PDB file of C-alpha atoms in Angstrom:
ATOM      1  CA  SER A   1     -43.528 -40.139   3.352  1.00  0.00           C
ATOM      2  CA  GLN A   2     -42.500 -38.644   6.464  1.00  0.00           C
ATOM      3  CA  GLN A   3     -43.642 -39.844   9.609  1.00  0.00           C
ATOM      4  CA  GLY A   4     -44.032 -37.011  12.524  1.00  0.00           C
ATOM      5  CA  GLU A   5     -45.199 -34.242  12.457  1.00  0.00           C
ATOM      6  CA  GLU A   6     -44.143 -31.165  14.053  1.00  0.00           C
ATOM      7  CA  ASP A   7     -46.596 -28.425  16.267  1.00  0.00           C
ATOM      8  CA  PRO A   8     -46.791 -25.230  15.107  1.00  0.00           C
ATOM      9  CA  GLN A   9     -44.837 -25.593  11.554  1.00  0.00           C
ATOM     10  CA  ALA A  10     -44.025 -21.939  13.061  1.00  0.00           C
ATOM     11  CA  LEU A  11     -43.125 -20.359  16.013  1.00  0.00           C
ATOM     12  CA  SER A  12     -41.834 -16.041  16.912  1.00  0.00           C
ATOM     13  CA  ILE A  13     -40.934 -15.672  20.667  1.00  0.00           C
ATOM     14  CA  GLN A  14     -39.222 -13.333  22.585  1.00  0.00           C
ATOM     15  CA  GLU A  15     -35.675 -13.916  23.491  1.00  0.00           C
ATOM     16  CA  GLY A  16     -35.937 -14.911  27.440  1.00  0.00           C
ATOM     17  CA  GLU A  17     -39.342 -16.905  26.728  1.00  0.00           C
ATOM     18  CA  ASN A  18     -39.160 -20.724  26.493  1.00  0.00           C
ATOM     19  CA  ALA A  19     -40.344 -22.901  23.385  1.00  0.00           C
ATOM     20  CA  THR A  20     -41.851 -25.486  23.565  1.00  0.00           C
ATOM     21  CA  MET A  21     -42.837 -28.105  20.210  1.00  0.00           C
ATOM     22  CA  ASN A  22     -44.339 -31.348  19.690  1.00  0.00           C
ATOM     23  CA  CYS A  23     -44.013 -34.395  17.087  1.00  0.00           C
ATOM     24  CA  SER A  24     -46.553 -37.355  16.132  1.00  0.00           C
ATOM     25  CA  TYR A  25     -45.483 -40.086  15.220  1.00  0.00           C
ATOM     26  CA  LYS A  26     -47.809 -43.226  13.472  1.00  0.00           C
ATOM     27  CA  THR A  27     -44.672 -46.732  14.622  1.00  0.00           C
ATOM     28  CA  SER A  28     -43.797 -48.404  17.545  1.00  0.00           C
ATOM     29  CA  ILE A  29     -40.260 -46.768  17.181  1.00  0.00           C
ATOM     30  CA  ASN A  30     -36.900 -47.722  19.221  1.00  0.00           C
ATOM     31  CA  ASN A  31     -36.084 -44.274  19.967  1.00  0.00           C
ATOM     32  CA  LEU A  32     -36.625 -40.698  19.364  1.00  0.00           C
ATOM     33  CA  GLN A  33     -34.210 -37.471  17.548  1.00  0.00           C
ATOM     34  CA  TRP A  34     -34.223 -33.841  17.536  1.00  0.00           C
ATOM     35  CA  TYR A  35     -32.152 -32.331  14.743  1.00  0.00           C
ATOM     36  CA  ARG A  36     -31.648 -28.152  14.281  1.00  0.00           C
ATOM     37  CA  GLN A  37     -31.131 -27.013  11.205  1.00  0.00           C
ATOM     38  CA  ASN A  38     -29.981 -22.861  10.120  1.00  0.00           C
ATOM     39  CA  SER A  39     -29.948 -21.917   6.899  1.00  0.00           C
ATOM     40  CA  GLY A  40     -28.648 -23.608   4.117  1.00  0.00           C
ATOM     41  CA  ARG A  41     -26.585 -25.455   6.445  1.00  0.00           C
ATOM     42  CA  GLY A  42     -26.567 -29.423   8.068  1.00  0.00           C
ATOM     43  CA  LEU A  43     -28.243 -30.049  10.296  1.00  0.00           C
ATOM     44  CA  VAL A  44     -27.550 -30.696  13.658  1.00  0.00           C
ATOM     45  CA  HIS A  45     -28.359 -33.527  16.778  1.00  0.00           C
ATOM     46  CA  LEU A  46     -29.510 -31.845  19.986  1.00  0.00           C
ATOM     47  CA  ILE A  47     -30.864 -35.252  21.938  1.00  0.00           C
ATOM     48  CA  LEU A  48     -32.305 -38.806  22.049  1.00  0.00           C
ATOM     49  CA  ILE A  49     -34.546 -40.813  23.922  1.00  0.00           C
ATOM     50  CA  ARG A  50     -34.917 -44.614  24.097  1.00  0.00           C
ATOM     51  CA  SER A  51     -38.727 -45.739  23.855  1.00  0.00           C
ATOM     52  CA  ASN A  52     -38.370 -46.965  27.390  1.00  0.00           C
ATOM     53  CA  GLU A  53     -37.482 -43.564  28.042  1.00  0.00           C
ATOM     54  CA  ARG A  54     -40.333 -41.024  29.769  1.00  0.00           C
ATOM     55  CA  GLU A  55     -37.479 -37.347  29.932  1.00  0.00           C
ATOM     56  CA  LYS A  56     -34.374 -36.722  29.433  1.00  0.00           C
ATOM     57  CA  HIS A  57     -32.683 -32.939  29.679  1.00  0.00           C
ATOM     58  CA  SER A  58     -29.588 -31.779  28.120  1.00  0.00           C
ATOM     59  CA  GLY A  59     -28.474 -27.926  29.361  1.00  0.00           C
ATOM     60  CA  ARG A  60     -31.523 -25.881  28.151  1.00  0.00           C
ATOM     61  CA  LEU A  61     -33.279 -28.768  26.123  1.00  0.00           C
ATOM     62  CA  ARG A  62     -35.854 -30.667  27.106  1.00  0.00           C
ATOM     63  CA  VAL A  63     -38.063 -33.714  25.660  1.00  0.00           C
ATOM     64  CA  THR A  64     -40.551 -35.857  26.255  1.00  0.00           C
ATOM     65  CA  LEU A  65     -42.198 -38.501  25.078  1.00  0.00           C
ATOM     66  CA  ASP A  66     -44.724 -40.255  25.417  1.00  0.00           C
ATOM     67  CA  THR A  67     -45.018 -43.287  23.501  1.00  0.00           C
ATOM     68  CA  SER A  68     -49.016 -44.745  24.689  1.00  0.00           C
ATOM     69  CA  LYS A  69     -49.930 -40.510  22.651  1.00  0.00           C
ATOM     70  CA  LYS A  70     -47.325 -40.725  19.527  1.00  0.00           C
ATOM     71  CA  SER A  71     -45.319 -37.496  20.696  1.00  0.00           C
ATOM     72  CA  SER A  72     -43.136 -35.826  22.534  1.00  0.00           C
ATOM     73  CA  SER A  73     -42.068 -32.552  23.009  1.00  0.00           C
ATOM     74  CA  LEU A  74     -38.902 -30.189  22.496  1.00  0.00           C
ATOM     75  CA  LEU A  75     -38.143 -27.400  25.854  1.00  0.00           C
ATOM     76  CA  ILE A  76     -36.349 -24.437  24.802  1.00  0.00           C
ATOM     77  CA  THR A  77     -35.681 -22.157  28.145  1.00  0.00           C
ATOM     78  CA  ALA A  78     -34.460 -19.102  28.455  1.00  0.00           C
ATOM     79  CA  SER A  79     -34.651 -18.534  24.825  1.00  0.00           C
ATOM     80  CA  ARG A  80     -31.725 -16.532  22.858  1.00  0.00           C
ATOM     81  CA  ALA A  81     -31.214 -15.110  19.285  1.00  0.00           C
ATOM     82  CA  ALA A  82     -29.046 -18.055  18.871  1.00  0.00           C
ATOM     83  CA  ASP A  83     -31.836 -20.975  18.867  1.00  0.00           C
ATOM     84  CA  THR A  84     -33.249 -18.727  15.496  1.00  0.00           C
ATOM     85  CA  ALA A  85     -33.796 -21.771  13.424  1.00  0.00           C
ATOM     86  CA  SER A  86     -35.825 -25.244  11.982  1.00  0.00           C
ATOM     87  CA  TYR A  87     -37.091 -28.377  13.995  1.00  0.00           C
ATOM     88  CA  PHE A  88     -36.637 -31.582  12.884  1.00  0.00           C
ATOM     89  CA  CYS A  89     -38.278 -34.468  15.367  1.00  0.00           C
ATOM     90  CA  ALA A  90     -37.479 -38.012  14.316  1.00  0.00           C
ATOM     91  CA  THR A  91     -37.865 -41.705  14.499  1.00  0.00           C
ATOM     92  CA  LEU A  92     -36.228 -44.521  14.621  1.00  0.00           C
ATOM     93  CA  GLY A  93     -38.944 -46.787  13.731  1.00  0.00           C
ATOM     94  CA  ALA A  94     -38.416 -50.996  16.027  1.00  0.00           C
ATOM     95  CA  GLY A  95     -35.769 -53.097  13.608  1.00  0.00           C
ATOM     96  CA  SER A  96     -35.876 -50.834  10.644  1.00  0.00           C
ATOM     97  CA  TYR A  97     -32.583 -48.625   9.838  1.00  0.00           C
ATOM     98  CA  GLN A  98     -34.595 -46.270   8.250  1.00  0.00           C
ATOM     99  CA  LEU A  99     -34.498 -42.514  10.371  1.00  0.00           C
ATOM    100  CA  THR A 100     -37.810 -41.087   9.506  1.00  0.00           C
ATOM    101  CA  PHE A 101     -38.329 -37.325  10.183  1.00  0.00           C
ATOM    102  CA  GLY A 102     -41.432 -34.569   9.707  1.00  0.00           C
ATOM    103  CA  LYS A 103     -41.829 -31.336   7.884  1.00  0.00           C
ATOM    104  CA  GLY A 104     -40.035 -28.894  10.870  1.00  0.00           C
ATOM    105  CA  THR A 105     -40.580 -25.891  13.115  1.00  0.00           C
ATOM    106  CA  LYS A 106     -39.354 -22.331  12.263  1.00  0.00           C
ATOM    107  CA  LEU A 107     -38.228 -21.682  15.337  1.00  0.00           C
ATOM    108  CA  SER A 108     -37.578 -17.390  15.357  1.00  0.00           C
ATOM    109  CA  VAL A 109     -36.319 -15.652  18.901  1.00  0.00           C
ATOM    110  CA  ILE A 110     -36.708 -11.501  18.819  1.00  0.00           C
ATOM    111  CA  PRO A 111     -33.914 -10.260  20.190  1.00  0.00           C
TER     112      PRO A 111
ATOM    113  CA  GLY B   1     -11.710 -35.257   9.735  1.00  0.00           C
ATOM    114  CA  ALA B   2     -13.485 -33.855  12.422  1.00  0.00           C
ATOM    115  CA  GLY B   3     -16.759 -33.544  10.694  1.00  0.00           C
ATOM    116  CA  VAL B   4     -18.368 -35.027   7.338  1.00  0.00           C
ATOM    117  CA  SER B   5     -18.199 -33.616   4.425  1.00  0.00           C
ATOM    118  CA  GLN B   6     -19.726 -33.396   1.822  1.00  0.00           C
ATOM    119  CA  SER B   7     -18.674 -31.509  -1.799  1.00  0.00           C
ATOM    120  CA  PRO B   8     -19.833 -30.146  -4.084  1.00  0.00           C
ATOM    121  CA  ARG B   9     -20.781 -27.767  -2.019  1.00  0.00           C
ATOM    122  CA  TYR B  10     -23.288 -26.545  -4.681  1.00  0.00           C
ATOM    123  CA  LYS B  11     -24.483 -27.994  -8.168  1.00  0.00           C
ATOM    124  CA  VAL B  12     -26.512 -26.807 -11.174  1.00  0.00           C
ATOM    125  CA  ALA B  13     -26.627 -29.181 -13.982  1.00  0.00           C
ATOM    126  CA  LYS B  14     -28.709 -29.430 -17.047  1.00  0.00           C
ATOM    127  CA  ARG B  15     -31.699 -31.784 -17.577  1.00  0.00           C
ATOM    128  CA  GLY B  16     -30.503 -34.644 -18.734  1.00  0.00           C
ATOM    129  CA  GLN B  17     -26.774 -34.636 -17.371  1.00  0.00           C
ATOM    130  CA  ASP B  18     -25.603 -37.248 -14.694  1.00  0.00           C
ATOM    131  CA  VAL B  19     -24.080 -35.594 -11.658  1.00  0.00           C
ATOM    132  CA  ALA B  20     -22.208 -37.529  -8.808  1.00  0.00           C
ATOM    133  CA  LEU B  21     -22.010 -36.471  -5.176  1.00  0.00           C
ATOM    134  CA  ARG B  22     -19.145 -37.232  -3.139  1.00  0.00           C
ATOM    135  CA  CYS B  23     -19.704 -38.107   0.581  1.00  0.00           C
ATOM    136  CA  ASP B  24     -16.662 -38.168   2.671  1.00  0.00           C
ATOM    137  CA  PRO B  25     -18.045 -39.278   6.833  1.00  0.00           C
ATOM    138  CA  ILE B  26     -16.176 -39.090  10.059  1.00  0.00           C
ATOM    139  CA  SER B  27     -13.595 -41.386   9.971  1.00  0.00           C
ATOM    140  CA  GLY B  28     -14.154 -45.773  11.693  1.00  0.00           C
ATOM    141  CA  HIS B  29     -18.118 -44.620  11.176  1.00  0.00           C
ATOM    142  CA  VAL B  30     -19.795 -47.710  10.308  1.00  0.00           C
ATOM    143  CA  SER B  31     -23.262 -46.118   8.936  1.00  0.00           C
ATOM    144  CA  LEU B  32     -23.266 -44.003   6.545  1.00  0.00           C
ATOM    145  CA  PHE B  33     -26.892 -42.590   4.794  1.00  0.00           C
ATOM    146  CA  TRP B  34     -28.399 -40.859   2.533  1.00  0.00           C
ATOM    147  CA  TYR B  35     -31.153 -38.043   2.510  1.00  0.00           C
ATOM    148  CA  GLN B  36     -33.078 -35.898   0.317  1.00  0.00           C
ATOM    149  CA  GLN B  37     -34.256 -32.220   1.542  1.00  0.00           C
ATOM    150  CA  ALA B  38     -36.412 -30.940  -0.423  1.00  0.00           C
ATOM    151  CA  LEU B  39     -37.139 -27.452   0.145  1.00  0.00           C
ATOM    152  CA  GLY B  40     -39.474 -26.741   3.404  1.00  0.00           C
ATOM    153  CA  GLN B  41     -39.266 -29.610   3.748  1.00  0.00           C
ATOM    154  CA  GLY B  42     -37.769 -32.313   6.844  1.00  0.00           C
ATOM    155  CA  PRO B  43     -35.561 -34.943   4.789  1.00  0.00           C
ATOM    156  CA  GLU B  44     -36.461 -38.135   3.477  1.00  0.00           C
ATOM    157  CA  PHE B  45     -34.780 -41.324   2.970  1.00  0.00           C
ATOM    158  CA  LEU B  46     -32.316 -42.921   0.390  1.00  0.00           C
ATOM    159  CA  THR B  47     -29.892 -45.257   1.219  1.00  0.00           C
ATOM    160  CA  TYR B  48     -27.762 -46.923   4.279  1.00  0.00           C
ATOM    161  CA  PHE B  49     -24.882 -48.275   4.594  1.00  0.00           C
ATOM    162  CA  GLN B  50     -23.079 -50.674   7.150  1.00  0.00           C
ATOM    163  CA  ASN B  51     -19.710 -50.407   5.642  1.00  0.00           C
ATOM    164  CA  GLU B  52     -19.483 -51.230   1.820  1.00  0.00           C
ATOM    165  CA  ALA B  53     -23.057 -53.189   2.589  1.00  0.00           C
ATOM    166  CA  GLN B  54     -26.422 -51.204   1.252  1.00  0.00           C
ATOM    167  CA  LEU B  55     -28.625 -53.085   3.094  1.00  0.00           C
ATOM    168  CA  ASP B  56     -31.852 -50.500   2.773  1.00  0.00           C
ATOM    169  CA  LYS B  57     -32.103 -48.715  -0.550  1.00  0.00           C
ATOM    170  CA  SER B  58     -35.341 -48.763  -0.788  1.00  0.00           C
ATOM    171  CA  GLY B  59     -35.705 -44.408  -0.150  1.00  0.00           C
ATOM    172  CA  LEU B  60     -34.634 -44.263  -3.587  1.00  0.00           C
ATOM    173  CA  PRO B  61     -36.580 -43.391  -6.307  1.00  0.00           C
ATOM    174  CA  SER B  62     -35.565 -44.211  -9.374  1.00  0.00           C
ATOM    175  CA  ASP B  63     -32.811 -46.613 -11.042  1.00  0.00           C
ATOM    176  CA  ARG B  64     -31.234 -43.974 -11.799  1.00  0.00           C
ATOM    177  CA  PHE B  65     -30.029 -42.810  -8.725  1.00  0.00           C
ATOM    178  CA  PHE B  66     -27.642 -45.381  -7.190  1.00  0.00           C
ATOM    179  CA  ALA B  67     -25.157 -44.608  -4.434  1.00  0.00           C
ATOM    180  CA  GLU B  68     -21.990 -46.767  -3.535  1.00  0.00           C
ATOM    181  CA  ARG B  69     -19.278 -47.518  -0.384  1.00  0.00           C
ATOM    182  CA  PRO B  70     -17.522 -49.699  -2.015  1.00  0.00           C
ATOM    183  CA  GLU B  71     -14.337 -49.970   0.596  1.00  0.00           C
ATOM    184  CA  GLY B  72     -16.754 -48.556   4.122  1.00  0.00           C
ATOM    185  CA  SER B  73     -15.466 -44.893   3.864  1.00  0.00           C
ATOM    186  CA  VAL B  74     -16.425 -42.441   1.539  1.00  0.00           C
ATOM    187  CA  SER B  75     -20.156 -42.780  -0.899  1.00  0.00           C
ATOM    188  CA  THR B  76     -20.407 -41.481  -3.662  1.00  0.00           C
ATOM    189  CA  LEU B  77     -24.379 -40.232  -4.889  1.00  0.00           C
ATOM    190  CA  LYS B  78     -24.882 -40.698  -8.982  1.00  0.00           C
ATOM    191  CA  ILE B  79     -28.353 -39.645 -10.552  1.00  0.00           C
ATOM    192  CA  GLN B  80     -28.743 -40.378 -13.905  1.00  0.00           C
ATOM    193  CA  ARG B  81     -29.844 -38.646 -16.668  1.00  0.00           C
ATOM    194  CA  THR B  82     -31.448 -35.880 -13.651  1.00  0.00           C
ATOM    195  CA  GLN B  83     -34.977 -34.190 -14.548  1.00  0.00           C
ATOM    196  CA  GLN B  84     -36.524 -31.418 -12.693  1.00  0.00           C
ATOM    197  CA  GLU B  85     -37.756 -33.327  -9.657  1.00  0.00           C
ATOM    198  CA  ASP B  86     -33.967 -34.392  -8.796  1.00  0.00           C
ATOM    199  CA  SER B  87     -33.065 -30.546  -7.628  1.00  0.00           C
ATOM    200  CA  ALA B  88     -32.907 -30.610  -3.367  1.00  0.00           C
ATOM    201  CA  VAL B  89     -30.600 -31.028  -0.912  1.00  0.00           C
ATOM    202  CA  TYR B  90     -28.981 -34.293  -0.481  1.00  0.00           C
ATOM    203  CA  LEU B  91     -27.687 -34.662   2.651  1.00  0.00           C
ATOM    204  CA  CYS B  92     -24.979 -37.387   4.168  1.00  0.00           C
ATOM    205  CA  ALA B  93     -24.842 -38.661   7.479  1.00  0.00           C
ATOM    206  CA  SER B  94     -22.672 -41.148   9.144  1.00  0.00           C
ATOM    207  CA  SER B  95     -22.909 -42.195  12.843  1.00  0.00           C
ATOM    208  CA  LEU B  96     -19.778 -44.670  14.765  1.00  0.00           C
ATOM    209  CA  ALA B  97     -22.743 -47.767  15.413  1.00  0.00           C
ATOM    210  CA  ILE B  98     -25.901 -49.466  13.922  1.00  0.00           C
ATOM    211  CA  PRO B  99     -28.723 -47.345  14.093  1.00  0.00           C
ATOM    212  CA  GLY B 100     -30.662 -47.766  17.661  1.00  0.00           C
ATOM    213  CA  SER B 101     -27.288 -50.140  18.821  1.00  0.00           C
ATOM    214  CA  VAL B 102     -26.256 -46.763  20.703  1.00  0.00           C
ATOM    215  CA  ASN B 103     -27.721 -44.109  22.060  1.00  0.00           C
ATOM    216  CA  TYR B 104     -25.954 -42.712  19.119  1.00  0.00           C
ATOM    217  CA  GLY B 105     -27.393 -39.273  17.144  1.00  0.00           C
ATOM    218  CA  TYR B 106     -25.988 -39.088  14.030  1.00  0.00           C
ATOM    219  CA  THR B 107     -23.233 -36.231  12.178  1.00  0.00           C
ATOM    220  CA  PHE B 108     -24.710 -34.657   8.850  1.00  0.00           C
ATOM    221  CA  GLY B 109     -22.851 -33.118   6.181  1.00  0.00           C
ATOM    222  CA  SER B 110     -23.676 -29.903   4.753  1.00  0.00           C
ATOM    223  CA  GLY B 111     -25.493 -31.154   1.991  1.00  0.00           C
ATOM    224  CA  THR B 112     -24.510 -31.024  -2.039  1.00  0.00           C
ATOM    225  CA  ARG B 113     -27.880 -28.104  -3.463  1.00  0.00           C
ATOM    226  CA  LEU B 114     -28.552 -29.662  -7.011  1.00  0.00           C
ATOM    227  CA  THR B 115     -30.331 -27.709  -9.064  1.00  0.00           C
ATOM    228  CA  VAL B 116     -31.213 -28.951 -12.289  1.00  0.00           C
ATOM    229  CA  VAL B 117     -32.409 -27.044 -15.015  1.00  0.00           C
TER     230      VAL B 117
END
């Protein structure tokens, strides 16, 4: 079963705009990770945020985590056409080996 | 190699046929995972190996699915008597550390797309 729920399911923006994707989950977590998947390819790890962290940055990526609301957001600033992909959040449950993925947000960046 | 390698890239099987999917993780990676991804969905966990030990196989959908990693490196996912509902992309991932122990994400292979006809 899939724990995470990404929102929106699909997002279309112009190049240069910011893209925000949200993720909600249900159980206690050790960490939350965001991955990108280009069509027909494997997943690429983007960023990991631990349960005791609230915000993390990596290049044009900014991730926030609110454990009280069991939610996270991924912000991509100054988007590029190459950012077009599906983005998944994945949670590692406390004491678990399973990284549980949501259904993903499909991002289209129009040049 | 530099990444996780999976073979074959594509596999078409007739219903009832047995298939074997191979995963070569990054050398030295302790953890190895198999995931199943249906079209338009996120990956679903199948099983987890820590070195050669299969510590979690709770995601395997039926006893037709079997995975092994006998020497703690290469892993094989075997599906017996394939059914149409087994059609999916099977992804392998590896990680240097035990899940949750450090701030490492997982490195995924490009997957094997299995089509059962």
